[in-house]
């Protein structure tokens, strides 16, 4: 089906107010396909988001939507209690005419609609420490709001999503199978992974030893998954709730640093431009601890800087795995896209490793300040 046919079917399956005036394709995100639908309501412009869920990645989309409805109802309650605006501070599913929070198209594809967050912006990279501080505060607040959400009621939308020990094994399988035939082009990157087997096991082992608390976490805290208010630049609304599952605070912290505190874009072709911006690291950590510091245990705090390295390593390893598999998971725009992404991530890992002592010092100082 064409985009126009999809949208026509969305329009007939939902009860949108006003007159439909057109759509925009939103290209952020490597997994789902996203459109903004525009309506005219008595001269006022209103938008909704329509999204095609990638069911190759999310194999149980009905359960995924059940998670989303329950999580966003919980968030909406907290926002109301605090006197906030639930239309702007959380996503919520729009229900189709048949009463379901999704629509299955004639061709079997799985779609959902959600509210559009008005007067707000998102960014793929961040340069302003204040904005990044605000992102940290917003992600910390997101976790706090979900602290009393029953984690056991959540479906696991992607099993072993941040199980880095398993991710390492998956990488070895991809290497062995070499489906793409590209293995010989990437010897250096393969060695980079193999040298860090121990890192990939560290948090998994701490979980097994009962040393890290399992919380309800976002698990995909990429910096473009947050909307900032146009006026205040505060983190207004957290997007992309498809992987909200039981997890570690460290996954959310580490992935935000990975995606926001680097000096280059995730797919910068000159990987030597990718370094860690320590000022940004500090800003995010301070923002995050300002809202989450009191709830973090000392063991979590001790592993924050390590988690920035680990989540960056995990992401690079996933890009490399997909490159070896022949680009079947992440959306790519050109044949070497996953390799380019791998290289930026590994450059960032290497730079984080260089500064690990300094990062641990910064983190310990801030944790001391915000934990009591
Ligand atoms: C994917 O869809 P998006 O772009 O928010 C991926 C994340 C990766 C990220 C890397 C479900 O996120 O895990 O960290 O790409 N999401 C899924 O850019 O695999
Ligand atoms: Mg995502």
PDB file of N, CA and C and ligand atoms in Angstrom, residues 28-32 57-58 158 161-162 167 219-220 222 224-225 240 242-243 255 258-259 266 311 314-315 318-319 329-330 341, ligand 1:
ATOM      1  N   UNK A  28      12.789  10.799  11.868  1.00  0.00           N
ATOM      2  CA  UNK A  28      13.595  10.410  13.043  1.00  0.00           C
ATOM      3  C   UNK A  28      13.200   8.989  13.462  1.00  0.00           C
ATOM      4  N   UNK A  29      14.150   8.263  14.029  1.00  0.00           N
ATOM      5  CA  UNK A  29      13.833   6.897  14.491  1.00  0.00           C
ATOM      6  C   UNK A  29      14.277   5.863  13.468  1.00  0.00           C
ATOM      7  N   UNK A  30      14.908   4.801  13.964  1.00  0.00           N
ATOM      8  CA  UNK A  30      15.437   3.764  13.067  1.00  0.00           C
ATOM      9  C   UNK A  30      14.504   2.577  12.917  1.00  0.00           C
ATOM     10  N   UNK A  31      13.352   2.590  13.603  1.00  0.00           N
ATOM     11  CA  UNK A  31      12.557   1.361  13.648  1.00  0.00           C
ATOM     12  C   UNK A  31      11.158   1.546  13.045  1.00  0.00           C
ATOM     13  N   UNK A  32      10.345   2.371  13.664  1.00  0.00           N
ATOM     14  CA  UNK A  32       8.972   2.562  13.189  1.00  0.00           C
ATOM     15  C   UNK A  32       8.916   3.627  12.085  1.00  0.00           C
ATOM     16  N   UNK A  57      10.602  -6.081  14.447  1.00  0.00           N
ATOM     17  CA  UNK A  57      11.300  -5.771  15.702  1.00  0.00           C
ATOM     18  C   UNK A  57      10.379  -6.022  16.900  1.00  0.00           C
ATOM     19  N   UNK A  58       9.152  -5.518  16.819  1.00  0.00           N
ATOM     20  CA  UNK A  58       8.166  -5.690  17.896  1.00  0.00           C
ATOM     21  C   UNK A  58       7.192  -6.784  17.467  1.00  0.00           C
ATOM     22  N   UNK A 158      10.604  -6.625  23.741  1.00  0.00           N
ATOM     23  CA  UNK A 158      11.770  -7.220  23.064  1.00  0.00           C
ATOM     24  C   UNK A 158      12.548  -7.974  24.140  1.00  0.00           C
ATOM     25  N   UNK A 161      16.442  -7.204  25.861  1.00  0.00           N
ATOM     26  CA  UNK A 161      16.783  -5.997  25.091  1.00  0.00           C
ATOM     27  C   UNK A 161      18.159  -5.438  25.469  1.00  0.00           C
ATOM     28  N   UNK A 162      18.419  -5.321  26.769  1.00  0.00           N
ATOM     29  CA  UNK A 162      19.727  -4.807  27.191  1.00  0.00           C
ATOM     30  C   UNK A 162      20.568  -5.884  27.879  1.00  0.00           C
ATOM     31  N   UNK A 167      23.662 -10.124  23.961  1.00  0.00           N
ATOM     32  CA  UNK A 167      23.992  -9.339  22.752  1.00  0.00           C
ATOM     33  C   UNK A 167      25.371  -9.739  22.225  1.00  0.00           C
ATOM     34  N   UNK A 219      14.358   2.482  28.621  1.00  0.00           N
ATOM     35  CA  UNK A 219      15.210   1.589  27.830  1.00  0.00           C
ATOM     36  C   UNK A 219      15.583   2.076  26.430  1.00  0.00           C
ATOM     37  N   UNK A 220      15.121   3.239  26.044  1.00  0.00           N
ATOM     38  CA  UNK A 220      15.517   3.801  24.742  1.00  0.00           C
ATOM     39  C   UNK A 220      15.589   5.317  24.872  1.00  0.00           C
ATOM     40  N   UNK A 222      17.283   7.640  23.907  1.00  0.00           N
ATOM     41  CA  UNK A 222      17.967   8.398  22.865  1.00  0.00           C
ATOM     42  C   UNK A 222      17.481   9.842  22.954  1.00  0.00           C
ATOM     43  N   UNK A 224      16.739  12.096  20.975  1.00  0.00           N
ATOM     44  CA  UNK A 224      15.603  12.588  20.179  1.00  0.00           C
ATOM     45  C   UNK A 224      14.265  11.984  20.611  1.00  0.00           C
ATOM     46  N   UNK A 225      14.293  11.219  21.696  1.00  0.00           N
ATOM     47  CA  UNK A 225      13.032  10.702  22.248  1.00  0.00           C
ATOM     48  C   UNK A 225      12.482  11.597  23.357  1.00  0.00           C
ATOM     49  N   UNK A 240       8.344   7.586  22.573  1.00  0.00           N
ATOM     50  CA  UNK A 240       8.837   6.261  22.210  1.00  0.00           C
ATOM     51  C   UNK A 240       8.824   5.307  23.413  1.00  0.00           C
ATOM     52  N   UNK A 242       7.866   2.261  23.588  1.00  0.00           N
ATOM     53  CA  UNK A 242       7.712   0.862  23.171  1.00  0.00           C
ATOM     54  C   UNK A 242       8.566  -0.118  23.953  1.00  0.00           C
ATOM     55  N   UNK A 243       9.611   0.396  24.572  1.00  0.00           N
ATOM     56  CA  UNK A 243      10.489  -0.516  25.324  1.00  0.00           C
ATOM     57  C   UNK A 243      10.437  -0.233  26.822  1.00  0.00           C
ATOM     58  N   UNK A 255      22.338   5.284  27.896  1.00  0.00           N
ATOM     59  CA  UNK A 255      21.958   5.546  26.509  1.00  0.00           C
ATOM     60  C   UNK A 255      21.759   7.032  26.243  1.00  0.00           C
ATOM     61  N   UNK A 258      25.263   8.301  25.695  1.00  0.00           N
ATOM     62  CA  UNK A 258      25.679   7.831  24.376  1.00  0.00           C
ATOM     63  C   UNK A 258      25.143   8.732  23.263  1.00  0.00           C
ATOM     64  N   UNK A 259      23.854   9.020  23.350  1.00  0.00           N
ATOM     65  CA  UNK A 259      23.209   9.704  22.221  1.00  0.00           C
ATOM     66  C   UNK A 259      23.284  11.219  22.322  1.00  0.00           C
ATOM     67  N   UNK A 266      25.418  10.373  15.372  1.00  0.00           N
ATOM     68  CA  UNK A 266      25.548   8.912  15.409  1.00  0.00           C
ATOM     69  C   UNK A 266      26.074   8.377  14.074  1.00  0.00           C
ATOM     70  N   UNK A 311      26.559   1.149  27.348  1.00  0.00           N
ATOM     71  CA  UNK A 311      25.428   1.310  26.433  1.00  0.00           C
ATOM     72  C   UNK A 311      25.900   1.763  25.053  1.00  0.00           C
ATOM     73  N   UNK A 314      27.250  -1.408  23.567  1.00  0.00           N
ATOM     74  CA  UNK A 314      26.122  -2.266  23.161  1.00  0.00           C
ATOM     75  C   UNK A 314      25.552  -1.797  21.822  1.00  0.00           C
ATOM     76  N   UNK A 315      25.367  -0.486  21.711  1.00  0.00           N
ATOM     77  CA  UNK A 315      24.753   0.041  20.499  1.00  0.00           C
ATOM     78  C   UNK A 315      25.664  -0.191  19.292  1.00  0.00           C
ATOM     79  N   UNK A 318      25.502  -3.741  18.330  1.00  0.00           N
ATOM     80  CA  UNK A 318      24.238  -4.048  17.627  1.00  0.00           C
ATOM     81  C   UNK A 318      24.295  -3.579  16.166  1.00  0.00           C
ATOM     82  N   UNK A 319      24.875  -2.390  15.943  1.00  0.00           N
ATOM     83  CA  UNK A 319      25.005  -1.910  14.555  1.00  0.00           C
ATOM     84  C   UNK A 319      25.907  -2.859  13.757  1.00  0.00           C
ATOM     85  N   UNK A 329      17.739  -5.166  10.598  1.00  0.00           N
ATOM     86  CA  UNK A 329      17.063  -4.661  11.803  1.00  0.00           C
ATOM     87  C   UNK A 329      16.870  -3.141  11.755  1.00  0.00           C
ATOM     88  N   UNK A 330      17.966  -2.386  11.710  1.00  0.00           N
ATOM     89  CA  UNK A 330      17.868  -0.926  11.710  1.00  0.00           C
ATOM     90  C   UNK A 330      17.585  -0.420  10.297  1.00  0.00           C
ATOM     91  N   UNK A 341      27.837   3.926  11.627  1.00  0.00           N
ATOM     92  CA  UNK A 341      27.310   4.071  12.998  1.00  0.00           C
ATOM     93  C   UNK A 341      28.175   3.291  13.997  1.00  0.00           C
TER      94      UNK A 341
HETATM   95  C1  LIG B   1      16.633   2.477  17.838  1.00  0.00           C
HETATM   96  O1  LIG B   1      13.892   3.783  17.029  1.00  0.00           O
HETATM   97  P1  LIG B   1      14.951   4.560  17.704  1.00  0.00           P
HETATM   98  O2  LIG B   1      15.757   5.295  16.706  1.00  0.00           O
HETATM   99  O3  LIG B   1      14.407   5.418  18.824  1.00  0.00           O
HETATM  100  C2  LIG B   1      16.719   1.299  18.794  1.00  0.00           C
HETATM  101  C3  LIG B   1      17.523   1.690  20.024  1.00  0.00           C
HETATM  102  C4  LIG B   1      18.917   2.144  19.617  1.00  0.00           C
HETATM  103  C5  LIG B   1      18.783   3.287  18.624  1.00  0.00           C
HETATM  104  C6  LIG B   1      20.122   3.690  18.089  1.00  0.00           C
HETATM  105  C7  LIG B   1      13.651  -0.773  19.496  1.00  0.00           C
HETATM  106  O4  LIG B   1      15.914   3.509  18.460  1.00  0.00           O
HETATM  107  O5  LIG B   1      17.641   0.570  20.881  1.00  0.00           O
HETATM  108  O6  LIG B   1      19.646   2.557  20.730  1.00  0.00           O
HETATM  109  O7  LIG B   1      17.942   2.922  17.506  1.00  0.00           O
HETATM  110  N1  LIG B   1      15.385   0.847  19.166  1.00  0.00           N
HETATM  111  C8  LIG B   1      15.038  -0.450  19.127  1.00  0.00           C
HETATM  112  O8  LIG B   1      20.043   4.906  17.419  1.00  0.00           O
HETATM  113  O9  LIG B   1      15.820  -1.344  18.807  1.00  0.00           O
END
